[in-house]
Every structure is written in structure tokens, then in C-alpha cells.
PDB file of C-alpha atoms in Angstrom:
ATOM      1  CA  VAL A   6      94.704  61.665 107.976  1.00  0.00           C
ATOM      2  CA  SER A   7      95.368  59.254 105.112  1.00  0.00           C
ATOM      3  CA  VAL A   8      93.383  57.620 102.337  1.00  0.00           C
ATOM      4  CA  ASN A   9      94.224  54.822  99.929  1.00  0.00           C
ATOM      5  CA  SER A  10      94.085  56.986  96.802  1.00  0.00           C
ATOM      6  CA  SER A  11      94.288  53.965  94.532  1.00  0.00           C
ATOM      7  CA  GLN A  12      90.677  53.175  95.376  1.00  0.00           C
ATOM      8  CA  THR A  13      88.295  54.262  92.621  1.00  0.00           C
ATOM      9  CA  GLY A  14      86.611  57.639  93.257  1.00  0.00           C
ATOM     10  CA  LEU A  15      88.741  58.691  96.226  1.00  0.00           C
ATOM     11  CA  ASN A  16      91.474  60.713  94.521  1.00  0.00           C
ATOM     12  CA  LYS A  17      89.514  63.977  94.174  1.00  0.00           C
ATOM     13  CA  SER A  18      88.990  67.356  95.825  1.00  0.00           C
ATOM     14  CA  ALA A  19      87.779  67.261  99.425  1.00  0.00           C
ATOM     15  CA  ASN A  20      87.474  69.284 102.613  1.00  0.00           C
ATOM     16  CA  ILE A  21      89.456  67.919 105.558  1.00  0.00           C
ATOM     17  CA  THR A  22      88.752  68.647 109.230  1.00  0.00           C
ATOM     18  CA  LEU A  23      91.331  68.001 111.955  1.00  0.00           C
ATOM     19  CA  TYR A  24      90.218  68.230 115.594  1.00  0.00           C
ATOM     20  CA  GLY A  25      91.984  68.879 118.880  1.00  0.00           C
ATOM     21  CA  SER A  26      94.283  71.831 118.102  1.00  0.00           C
ATOM     22  CA  PRO A  27      96.510  69.937 115.658  1.00  0.00           C
ATOM     23  CA  ALA A  28      98.963  72.869 115.444  1.00  0.00           C
ATOM     24  CA  ASN A  29      99.433  73.106 119.217  1.00  0.00           C
ATOM     25  CA  GLY A  30     103.117  73.423 120.103  1.00  0.00           C
ATOM     26  CA  ILE A  31     104.256  73.651 116.464  1.00  0.00           C
ATOM     27  CA  ARG A  32     106.213  76.756 115.524  1.00  0.00           C
ATOM     28  CA  SER A  33     105.110  78.101 112.141  1.00  0.00           C
ATOM     29  CA  PRO A  34     102.629  75.280 111.403  1.00  0.00           C
ATOM     30  CA  VAL A  35     101.637  74.523 107.802  1.00  0.00           C
ATOM     31  CA  ILE A  36      99.619  71.892 105.955  1.00  0.00           C
ATOM     32  CA  MET A  37     101.810  68.905 105.115  1.00  0.00           C
ATOM     33  CA  ARG A  38     101.298  66.419 102.280  1.00  0.00           C
ATOM     34  CA  ASP A  39     103.285  63.191 102.598  1.00  0.00           C
ATOM     35  CA  ASP A  40     105.482  64.856 105.245  1.00  0.00           C
ATOM     36  CA  ARG A  41     106.336  67.817 103.016  1.00  0.00           C
ATOM     37  CA  ARG A  42     104.784  71.266 102.834  1.00  0.00           C
ATOM     38  CA  CYS A  43     101.710  71.027 100.625  1.00  0.00           C
ATOM     39  CA  PRO A  44     102.493  72.744  97.281  1.00  0.00           C
ATOM     40  CA  LYS A  45     100.985  76.169  96.690  1.00  0.00           C
ATOM     41  CA  GLY A  46      97.571  75.834  95.058  1.00  0.00           C
ATOM     42  CA  LYS A  47      97.045  72.253  96.215  1.00  0.00           C
ATOM     43  CA  CYS A  48      95.850  72.997  99.756  1.00  0.00           C
ATOM     44  CA  LYS A  49      93.719  75.922 100.932  1.00  0.00           C
ATOM     45  CA  LEU A  50      93.093  76.779 104.564  1.00  0.00           C
ATOM     46  CA  LEU A  51      89.450  77.367 105.456  1.00  0.00           C
ATOM     47  CA  THR A  52      90.162  78.326 109.098  1.00  0.00           C
ATOM     48  CA  ASP A  53      93.078  79.724 111.077  1.00  0.00           C
ATOM     49  CA  ILE A  54      95.736  77.020 111.199  1.00  0.00           C
ATOM     50  CA  ASN A  55      96.116  77.586 114.964  1.00  0.00           C
ATOM     51  CA  ALA A  56      92.415  76.984 115.656  1.00  0.00           C
ATOM     52  CA  GLU A  57      91.162  74.158 117.852  1.00  0.00           C
ATOM     53  CA  THR A  58      89.476  72.701 114.772  1.00  0.00           C
ATOM     54  CA  VAL A  59      91.378  73.169 111.496  1.00  0.00           C
ATOM     55  CA  LYS A  60      89.643  72.848 108.151  1.00  0.00           C
ATOM     56  CA  PHE A  61      91.291  72.922 104.733  1.00  0.00           C
ATOM     57  CA  ASN A  62      90.566  71.931 101.157  1.00  0.00           C
ATOM     58  CA  VAL A  63      92.768  69.676  99.031  1.00  0.00           C
ATOM     59  CA  THR A  64      92.649  69.262  95.274  1.00  0.00           C
ATOM     60  CA  GLY A  65      93.208  65.523  95.454  1.00  0.00           C
ATOM     61  CA  TRP A  66      94.388  62.673  97.684  1.00  0.00           C
ATOM     62  CA  ILE A  67      97.982  61.514  97.537  1.00  0.00           C
ATOM     63  CA  THR A  68      98.499  59.531 100.726  1.00  0.00           C
ATOM     64  CA  ASN A  69      98.732  61.591 103.892  1.00  0.00           C
ATOM     65  CA  TYR A  70      97.744  65.091 105.071  1.00  0.00           C
ATOM     66  CA  SER A  71      98.702  66.583 108.430  1.00  0.00           C
ATOM     67  CA  ILE A  72      99.783  69.774 110.226  1.00  0.00           C
ATOM     68  CA  GLY A  73     103.521  70.144 110.732  1.00  0.00           C
ATOM     69  CA  PRO A  74     106.347  72.665 111.059  1.00  0.00           C
ATOM     70  CA  LEU A  75     107.612  74.616 108.066  1.00  0.00           C
ATOM     71  CA  ASN A  76     111.292  74.629 107.179  1.00  0.00           C
ATOM     72  CA  THR A  77     111.711  78.376 107.164  1.00  0.00           C
ATOM     73  CA  SER A  78     115.428  78.870 106.574  1.00  0.00           C
ATOM     74  CA  ILE A  79     116.298  81.406 103.852  1.00  0.00           C
ATOM     75  CA  SER A  80     119.470  81.040 101.787  1.00  0.00           C
ATOM     76  CA  ALA A  81     118.550  83.015  98.642  1.00  0.00           C
ATOM     77  CA  CYS A  82     116.282  85.822  97.502  1.00  0.00           C
ATOM     78  CA  THR A  83     112.683  84.638  97.656  1.00  0.00           C
ATOM     79  CA  GLU A  84     109.026  85.453  98.250  1.00  0.00           C
ATOM     80  CA  LEU A  85     107.728  84.929 101.782  1.00  0.00           C
ATOM     81  CA  ASP A  86     104.155  83.817 101.108  1.00  0.00           C
ATOM     82  CA  VAL A  87     103.007  81.704 104.065  1.00  0.00           C
ATOM     83  CA  PRO A  88     101.211  83.618 106.858  1.00  0.00           C
ATOM     84  CA  HIS A  89     101.937  82.958 110.543  1.00  0.00           C
ATOM     85  CA  THR A  90     105.483  81.944 109.640  1.00  0.00           C
ATOM     86  CA  TYR A  91     108.916  82.726 111.089  1.00  0.00           C
ATOM     87  CA  TYR A  92     111.554  82.913 108.343  1.00  0.00           C
ATOM     88  CA  PHE A  93     115.252  83.145 109.200  1.00  0.00           C
ATOM     89  CA  GLN A  94     118.274  83.857 107.020  1.00  0.00           C
ATOM     90  CA  VAL A  95     121.134  81.345 107.271  1.00  0.00           C
ATOM     91  CA  VAL A  96     123.779  82.679 104.838  1.00  0.00           C
ATOM     92  CA  ASP A  97     124.949  85.951 103.334  1.00  0.00           C
ATOM     93  CA  ILE A  98     123.012  86.662 100.131  1.00  0.00           C
ATOM     94  CA  VAL A  99     124.242  88.500  97.032  1.00  0.00           C
ATOM     95  CA  ALA A 100     121.149  89.765  95.199  1.00  0.00           C
ATOM     96  CA  LEU A 101     121.370  90.222  91.431  1.00  0.00           C
ATOM     97  CA  GLY A 102     117.919  91.744  90.929  1.00  0.00           C
ATOM     98  CA  PRO A 103     115.635  92.879  89.531  1.00  0.00           C
ATOM     99  CA  GLY A 104     112.986  93.150  92.231  1.00  0.00           C
ATOM    100  CA  ALA A 105     113.141  92.885  95.982  1.00  0.00           C
ATOM    101  CA  CYS A 106     115.384  90.198  97.432  1.00  0.00           C
ATOM    102  CA  ILE A 107     113.041  89.339 100.313  1.00  0.00           C
ATOM    103  CA  ASN A 108     109.459  90.041  99.208  1.00  0.00           C
ATOM    104  CA  ILE A 109     106.863  89.574 101.966  1.00  0.00           C
ATOM    105  CA  THR A 110     103.458  89.216 100.293  1.00  0.00           C
ATOM    106  CA  VAL A 111     101.192  87.932 103.091  1.00  0.00           C
ATOM    107  CA  ASN A 112     100.226  89.095 106.581  1.00  0.00           C
ATOM    108  CA  ASN A 113     101.582  87.822 109.901  1.00  0.00           C
ATOM    109  CA  VAL A 114     105.181  87.071 108.920  1.00  0.00           C
ATOM    110  CA  THR A 115     108.477  87.482 110.772  1.00  0.00           C
ATOM    111  CA  PHE A 116     111.700  87.790 108.812  1.00  0.00           C
ATOM    112  CA  ASP A 117     114.838  87.423 110.938  1.00  0.00           C
ATOM    113  CA  GLY A 118     118.072  88.226 109.123  1.00  0.00           C
ATOM    114  CA  ARG A 119     120.112  86.902 112.079  1.00  0.00           C
ATOM    115  CA  GLY A 120     122.888  89.337 111.154  1.00  0.00           C
ATOM    116  CA  PHE A 121     123.577  87.799 107.749  1.00  0.00           C
ATOM    117  CA  SER A 122     123.947  90.311 104.935  1.00  0.00           C
ATOM    118  CA  ILE A 123     122.010  91.088 101.767  1.00  0.00           C
ATOM    119  CA  THR A 124     124.244  92.934  99.304  1.00  0.00           C
ATOM    120  CA  SER A 125     123.664  94.113  95.756  1.00  0.00           C
ATOM    121  CA  ALA A 126     124.964  96.521  93.161  1.00  0.00           C
ATOM    122  CA  ALA A 127     121.572  96.531  91.403  1.00  0.00           C
ATOM    123  CA  ASN A 128     119.798  99.239  93.468  1.00  0.00           C
ATOM    124  CA  ILE A 129     117.055  96.904  94.708  1.00  0.00           C
ATOM    125  CA  GLU A 130     115.064  96.560  97.913  1.00  0.00           C
ATOM    126  CA  ALA A 131     116.672  94.160 100.360  1.00  0.00           C
ATOM    127  CA  VAL A 132     113.346  93.591 102.160  1.00  0.00           C
ATOM    128  CA  TYR A 133     109.970  94.744 100.825  1.00  0.00           C
ATOM    129  CA  THR A 134     106.431  94.291 102.096  1.00  0.00           C
ATOM    130  CA  ASN A 135     102.956  95.552 101.268  1.00  0.00           C
ATOM    131  CA  SER A 136     101.326  93.498 104.019  1.00  0.00           C
ATOM    132  CA  SER A 137     100.234  93.843 107.657  1.00  0.00           C
ATOM    133  CA  ASP A 138     101.502  92.498 110.971  1.00  0.00           C
ATOM    134  CA  ILE A 139     105.044  92.077 109.657  1.00  0.00           C
ATOM    135  CA  LYS A 140     108.203  91.966 111.782  1.00  0.00           C
ATOM    136  CA  ILE A 141     111.591  92.547 110.147  1.00  0.00           C
ATOM    137  CA  GLN A 142     114.514  92.120 112.504  1.00  0.00           C
ATOM    138  CA  ASN A 143     118.289  91.653 112.574  1.00  0.00           C
ATOM    139  CA  ALA A 144     118.658  92.275 108.832  1.00  0.00           C
ATOM    140  CA  SER A 145     121.843  93.703 107.324  1.00  0.00           C
ATOM    141  CA  ALA A 146     121.727  95.334 103.889  1.00  0.00           C
ATOM    142  CA  ASP A 147     123.903  97.251 101.443  1.00  0.00           C
ATOM    143  CA  VAL A 148     122.026  97.376  98.127  1.00  0.00           C
ATOM    144  CA  GLY A 149     123.194 100.439  96.190  1.00  0.00           C
ATOM    145  CA  VAL A 150     122.712 104.199  96.385  1.00  0.00           C
ATOM    146  CA  GLY A 151     120.891 104.546  93.061  1.00  0.00           C
ATOM    147  CA  THR A 152     117.132 105.143  92.906  1.00  0.00           C
ATOM    148  CA  GLY A 153     115.300 102.103  94.267  1.00  0.00           C
ATOM    149  CA  GLY A 154     118.102 100.956  96.521  1.00  0.00           C
ATOM    150  CA  ASN A 155     116.180 100.584  99.802  1.00  0.00           C
ATOM    151  CA  GLY A 156     117.294  98.572 102.798  1.00  0.00           C
ATOM    152  CA  ILE A 157     113.692  98.030 103.980  1.00  0.00           C
ATOM    153  CA  LYS A 158     110.559  99.348 102.286  1.00  0.00           C
ATOM    154  CA  PHE A 159     107.046  99.305 103.723  1.00  0.00           C
ATOM    155  CA  HIS A 160     104.531 100.131 100.966  1.00  0.00           C
ATOM    156  CA  ASN A 161     100.812 100.119 101.760  1.00  0.00           C
ATOM    157  CA  ALA A 162     101.720  98.272 104.946  1.00  0.00           C
ATOM    158  CA  THR A 163     100.158  98.516 108.417  1.00  0.00           C
ATOM    159  CA  ASN A 164     100.787  97.420 112.007  1.00  0.00           C
ATOM    160  CA  SER A 165     104.366  96.308 111.417  1.00  0.00           C
ATOM    161  CA  ILE A 166     107.809  96.717 112.980  1.00  0.00           C
ATOM    162  CA  ALA A 167     111.447  97.020 111.894  1.00  0.00           C
ATOM    163  CA  LEU A 168     113.755  96.145 114.786  1.00  0.00           C
ATOM    164  CA  ASN A 169     117.539  95.899 115.234  1.00  0.00           C
ATOM    165  CA  ASN A 170     118.429  96.191 111.557  1.00  0.00           C
ATOM    166  CA  SER A 171     121.704  97.543 110.122  1.00  0.00           C
ATOM    167  CA  LEU A 172     121.153  99.260 106.770  1.00  0.00           C
ATOM    168  CA  THR A 173     123.930 101.108 104.982  1.00  0.00           C
ATOM    169  CA  GLY A 174     125.225 101.919 101.510  1.00  0.00           C
ATOM    170  CA  SER A 175     121.727 102.400 100.089  1.00  0.00           C
ATOM    171  CA  ASP A 176     119.622 105.169  98.587  1.00  0.00           C
ATOM    172  CA  ILE A 177     117.226 104.966 101.569  1.00  0.00           C
ATOM    173  CA  GLY A 178     117.834 102.918 104.698  1.00  0.00           C
ATOM    174  CA  ILE A 179     114.158 102.528 105.680  1.00  0.00           C
ATOM    175  CA  PHE A 180     111.332 103.832 103.490  1.00  0.00           C
ATOM    176  CA  LEU A 181     107.696 104.104 104.650  1.00  0.00           C
ATOM    177  CA  ASN A 182     105.321 104.889 101.797  1.00  0.00           C
ATOM    178  CA  LEU A 183     101.524 104.955 102.096  1.00  0.00           C
ATOM    179  CA  SER A 184     101.836 103.061 105.364  1.00  0.00           C
ATOM    180  CA  SER A 185     100.476 103.469 108.869  1.00  0.00           C
ATOM    181  CA  ASN A 186     101.118 102.254 112.396  1.00  0.00           C
ATOM    182  CA  ILE A 187     104.677 101.181 111.597  1.00  0.00           C
ATOM    183  CA  THR A 188     107.231 101.052 114.423  1.00  0.00           C
ATOM    184  CA  ILE A 189     110.880 101.658 113.539  1.00  0.00           C
ATOM    185  CA  VAL A 190     112.996 100.987 116.614  1.00  0.00           C
ATOM    186  CA  ASN A 191     116.661 100.449 117.421  1.00  0.00           C
ATOM    187  CA  ASN A 192     117.933 100.398 113.842  1.00  0.00           C
ATOM    188  CA  SER A 193     121.211 101.693 112.408  1.00  0.00           C
ATOM    189  CA  VAL A 194     120.606 103.524 109.120  1.00  0.00           C
ATOM    190  CA  SER A 195     123.845 105.394 108.548  1.00  0.00           C
ATOM    191  CA  ILE A 196     126.014 106.141 105.477  1.00  0.00           C
ATOM    192  CA  ASN A 197     123.121 106.091 103.013  1.00  0.00           C
ATOM    193  CA  ASP A 198     121.803 108.896 100.843  1.00  0.00           C
ATOM    194  CA  LEU A 199     118.843 109.195 103.252  1.00  0.00           C
ATOM    195  CA  GLY A 200     118.491 107.386 106.566  1.00  0.00           C
ATOM    196  CA  ILE A 201     114.711 107.153 107.050  1.00  0.00           C
ATOM    197  CA  ARG A 202     112.045 108.497 104.686  1.00  0.00           C
ATOM    198  CA  ILE A 203     108.358 108.773 105.612  1.00  0.00           C
ATOM    199  CA  SER A 204     106.043 109.657 102.729  1.00  0.00           C
ATOM    200  CA  ARG A 205     102.227 109.732 102.777  1.00  0.00           C
ATOM    201  CA  SER A 206     102.343 107.754 106.015  1.00  0.00           C
ATOM    202  CA  ASP A 207     100.604 108.395 109.337  1.00  0.00           C
ATOM    203  CA  ASN A 208     100.682 107.297 112.967  1.00  0.00           C
ATOM    204  CA  ASP A 209     104.144 105.777 112.830  1.00  0.00           C
ATOM    205  CA  THR A 210     106.669 105.589 115.669  1.00  0.00           C
ATOM    206  CA  ILE A 211     110.375 106.199 115.081  1.00  0.00           C
ATOM    207  CA  GLU A 212     112.498 105.781 118.194  1.00  0.00           C
ATOM    208  CA  TYR A 213     115.964 104.778 119.430  1.00  0.00           C
ATOM    209  CA  ASN A 214     117.437 104.714 115.924  1.00  0.00           C
ATOM    210  CA  ILE A 215     120.835 105.962 114.728  1.00  0.00           C
ATOM    211  CA  ALA A 216     120.909 107.713 111.349  1.00  0.00           C
ATOM    212  CA  ASN A 217     124.291 109.409 111.031  1.00  0.00           C
ATOM    213  CA  LEU A 218     126.595 110.388 108.173  1.00  0.00           C
ATOM    214  CA  ASN A 219     123.952 110.216 105.463  1.00  0.00           C
ATOM    215  CA  SER A 220     124.657 112.299 102.359  1.00  0.00           C
ATOM    216  CA  LEU A 221     121.229 114.001 102.440  1.00  0.00           C
ATOM    217  CA  PHE A 222     119.116 113.752 105.627  1.00  0.00           C
ATOM    218  CA  GLY A 223     118.911 111.565 108.676  1.00  0.00           C
ATOM    219  CA  LEU A 224     115.089 111.639 108.575  1.00  0.00           C
ATOM    220  CA  GLN A 225     112.757 113.110 105.961  1.00  0.00           C
ATOM    221  CA  ILE A 226     109.002 113.399 106.622  1.00  0.00           C
ATOM    222  CA  GLU A 227     107.048 114.514 103.560  1.00  0.00           C
ATOM    223  CA  VAL A 228     103.808 114.680 101.562  1.00  0.00           C
ATOM    224  CA  ASP A 229     100.884 114.649 103.998  1.00  0.00           C
ATOM    225  CA  SER A 230     102.568 112.473 106.608  1.00  0.00           C
ATOM    226  CA  ASP A 231     100.793 113.292 109.860  1.00  0.00           C
ATOM    227  CA  ASN A 232     100.708 112.288 113.530  1.00  0.00           C
ATOM    228  CA  ASN A 233     104.043 110.504 113.594  1.00  0.00           C
ATOM    229  CA  LEU A 234     106.075 110.206 116.796  1.00  0.00           C
ATOM    230  CA  ILE A 235     109.828 110.818 116.467  1.00  0.00           C
ATOM    231  CA  ARG A 236     111.725 110.528 119.742  1.00  0.00           C
ATOM    232  CA  ASN A 237     115.008 109.435 121.312  1.00  0.00           C
ATOM    233  CA  ASN A 238     116.842 109.127 118.000  1.00  0.00           C
ATOM    234  CA  THR A 239     120.292 110.236 116.867  1.00  0.00           C
ATOM    235  CA  PHE A 240     120.453 112.036 113.498  1.00  0.00           C
ATOM    236  CA  ASN A 241     123.953 113.503 113.535  1.00  0.00           C
ATOM    237  CA  SER A 242     126.616 114.538 111.021  1.00  0.00           C
ATOM    238  CA  ASN A 243     124.331 114.293 108.025  1.00  0.00           C
ATOM    239  CA  VAL A 244     125.339 116.462 105.072  1.00  0.00           C
ATOM    240  CA  ASN A 245     122.093 118.439 104.953  1.00  0.00           C
ATOM    241  CA  ASN A 246     119.692 118.299 107.931  1.00  0.00           C
ATOM    242  CA  GLY A 247     119.343 115.774 110.671  1.00  0.00           C
ATOM    243  CA  ILE A 248     115.529 116.032 110.331  1.00  0.00           C
ATOM    244  CA  ILE A 249     113.472 117.734 107.641  1.00  0.00           C
ATOM    245  CA  ILE A 250     109.650 117.922 107.572  1.00  0.00           C
ATOM    246  CA  ILE A 251     108.057 119.215 104.357  1.00  0.00           C
ATOM    247  CA  LEU A 252     105.038 119.221 102.034  1.00  0.00           C
ATOM    248  CA  ASN A 253     101.981 119.497 104.273  1.00  0.00           C
ATOM    249  CA  SER A 254     103.089 117.098 106.982  1.00  0.00           C
ATOM    250  CA  ASP A 255     101.426 118.136 110.240  1.00  0.00           C
ATOM    251  CA  HIS A 256     100.963 117.231 113.899  1.00  0.00           C
ATOM    252  CA  ASN A 257     104.167 115.214 114.102  1.00  0.00           C
ATOM    253  CA  ILE A 258     105.723 114.980 117.570  1.00  0.00           C
ATOM    254  CA  ILE A 259     109.506 115.529 117.567  1.00  0.00           C
ATOM    255  CA  GLU A 260     111.079 115.130 120.994  1.00  0.00           C
ATOM    256  CA  ASN A 261     114.374 114.283 122.667  1.00  0.00           C
ATOM    257  CA  ASN A 262     116.329 113.708 119.463  1.00  0.00           C
ATOM    258  CA  SER A 263     119.897 114.656 118.622  1.00  0.00           C
ATOM    259  CA  ALA A 264     119.968 116.153 115.128  1.00  0.00           C
ATOM    260  CA  SER A 265     122.708 117.872 113.162  1.00  0.00           C
ATOM    261  CA  PRO A 266     122.532 119.990 111.176  1.00  0.00           C
ATOM    262  CA  ALA A 267     119.468 121.241 112.998  1.00  0.00           C
ATOM    263  CA  CYS A 268     115.894 120.130 112.375  1.00  0.00           C
ATOM    264  CA  THR A 269     114.280 122.140 109.567  1.00  0.00           C
ATOM    265  CA  THR A 270     110.580 122.967 109.609  1.00  0.00           C
ATOM    266  CA  THR A 271     108.212 125.326 111.375  1.00  0.00           C
ATOM    267  CA  GLY A 272     107.671 124.049 114.885  1.00  0.00           C
ATOM    268  CA  CYS A 273     110.288 121.311 114.714  1.00  0.00           C
ATOM    269  CA  ALA A 274     112.022 120.785 118.046  1.00  0.00           C
TER     270      ALA A 274
END
């Protein structure tokens, strides 16, 4: 939709309605202004962008507003702040810090590392999220073994997945803190201080991961982390235990894992 904004009284805030599923067939649709993504703060969705009828508010008229695809390639550390978007890494990234390199701050986002690396000597998080319905896949990270060096960190996150990631040379490969219903599947989290750490997190699924040769533990479950499912993983040749469960963490199911040294906790199997 377009308006001649040079006409007196037309260049002002307005609600726009587009009919007929304007985002149909568009991958990662966003509001466009003059064929570019509308700047943050200038356009505000009032409905789901994938709805049959899409409504949004604009702060003023330039020339043309529409729904179009977002350029989602990632070539540097950045914030991922557009929901319902597929972001993909296109180059190796050297992160200087401080703060997370890839910081996912909204719900319904996929980050695909496509095998490109994120490296740092600054002990940062390669990928961090405090959101819901997040998918992190095919990431590769080596971000430092000092405190805070996490390959992937879910903090206050829910209903998310980490899939096919390779995370090494870090303090913690994958860290779940105050999170629930997170699925960690088919990741390699070896040669870190700690492979996977679950703290104050419930109802998570950890399966088909490899966490070997870590200098502390392959998997640590701690501090009131309950009802987690741990199965079909390999936690071998870690310096301390393959699996350790401590500090009032109960009703966790541990089955069909390979763990060395042996799993340490009452009832761990």
C-alpha cells in the first residue's frame, strides 16, 4: 500500500490493514518500508504476520509499505530480535565481547550456524537466549574456558531445542539455567570444562549427545532440577564423572547412557 506523503496531513501515524494472507509463501516475512525492512520502532505488528488479515501501525508515511522476506544472513555478532525469523550464519565470526555474540531476545526464532564457527578468547556466550520456541542448530563454538564461556546458554527459556551443534573449548558446552522443556539432541560437547550443565531446570530432554573428554563432568544436574530425561548419550573419558546429579535434583530418568567415570548420585543408573 502506498500514499503520496507530500500531501498535507497524510504523513502521520496510522494503522494499516492488508488482506488476503499477504505473507503467504514468504519465508521469514517482515514489514517492509520502501522495499527495506521497516526500522525498529517505526512499525508495530498488531496481529500475527502470518494471519489472513495483517494489521500493523506505522509512525508516519514514507511511500510504500508491504510484507516481504527478511534478509536473515548473519556475518557478525548481533541481536536476533525479529520473531518468526530464520537467521543463518554465512562466515566464521571472531567475537571480541563483552556480551553474547548471538543474543536471541524474542520468541519463535531459528538460528542456523551452518557449520561456521564462533570463536573468542573473551569467555563469552556464543549463543544466548532467554526466550521461548527457539531452535539453535549447526552452530560451532570455541569461546574460552573461563567463567562465562558458554557455547549455548538457555536462561529463563522454554520450549526450545539445540540440535546438531559442535561446542568445544569452553567453560560449559550447553548450559540450561532456570529453563524448562528444552530438548538437547545430537550435539557434540567435548573438550570443555563441563559438557552439559542443567541448573534449576525441569522437564528437559537430553538425548543422543556426545560429551567426552571434559575436564570436569560430561553432564551435571544440580539445584532443584527435576523430571529431566537423560537417555542414549555418551559421557565418556571425562576427568571426574560422566554424570553427576546433586543438590536436591529428583525424579530424573537416566537410561541407556554410556558414562565414565561412573554416574554419581543415589539411584543414578
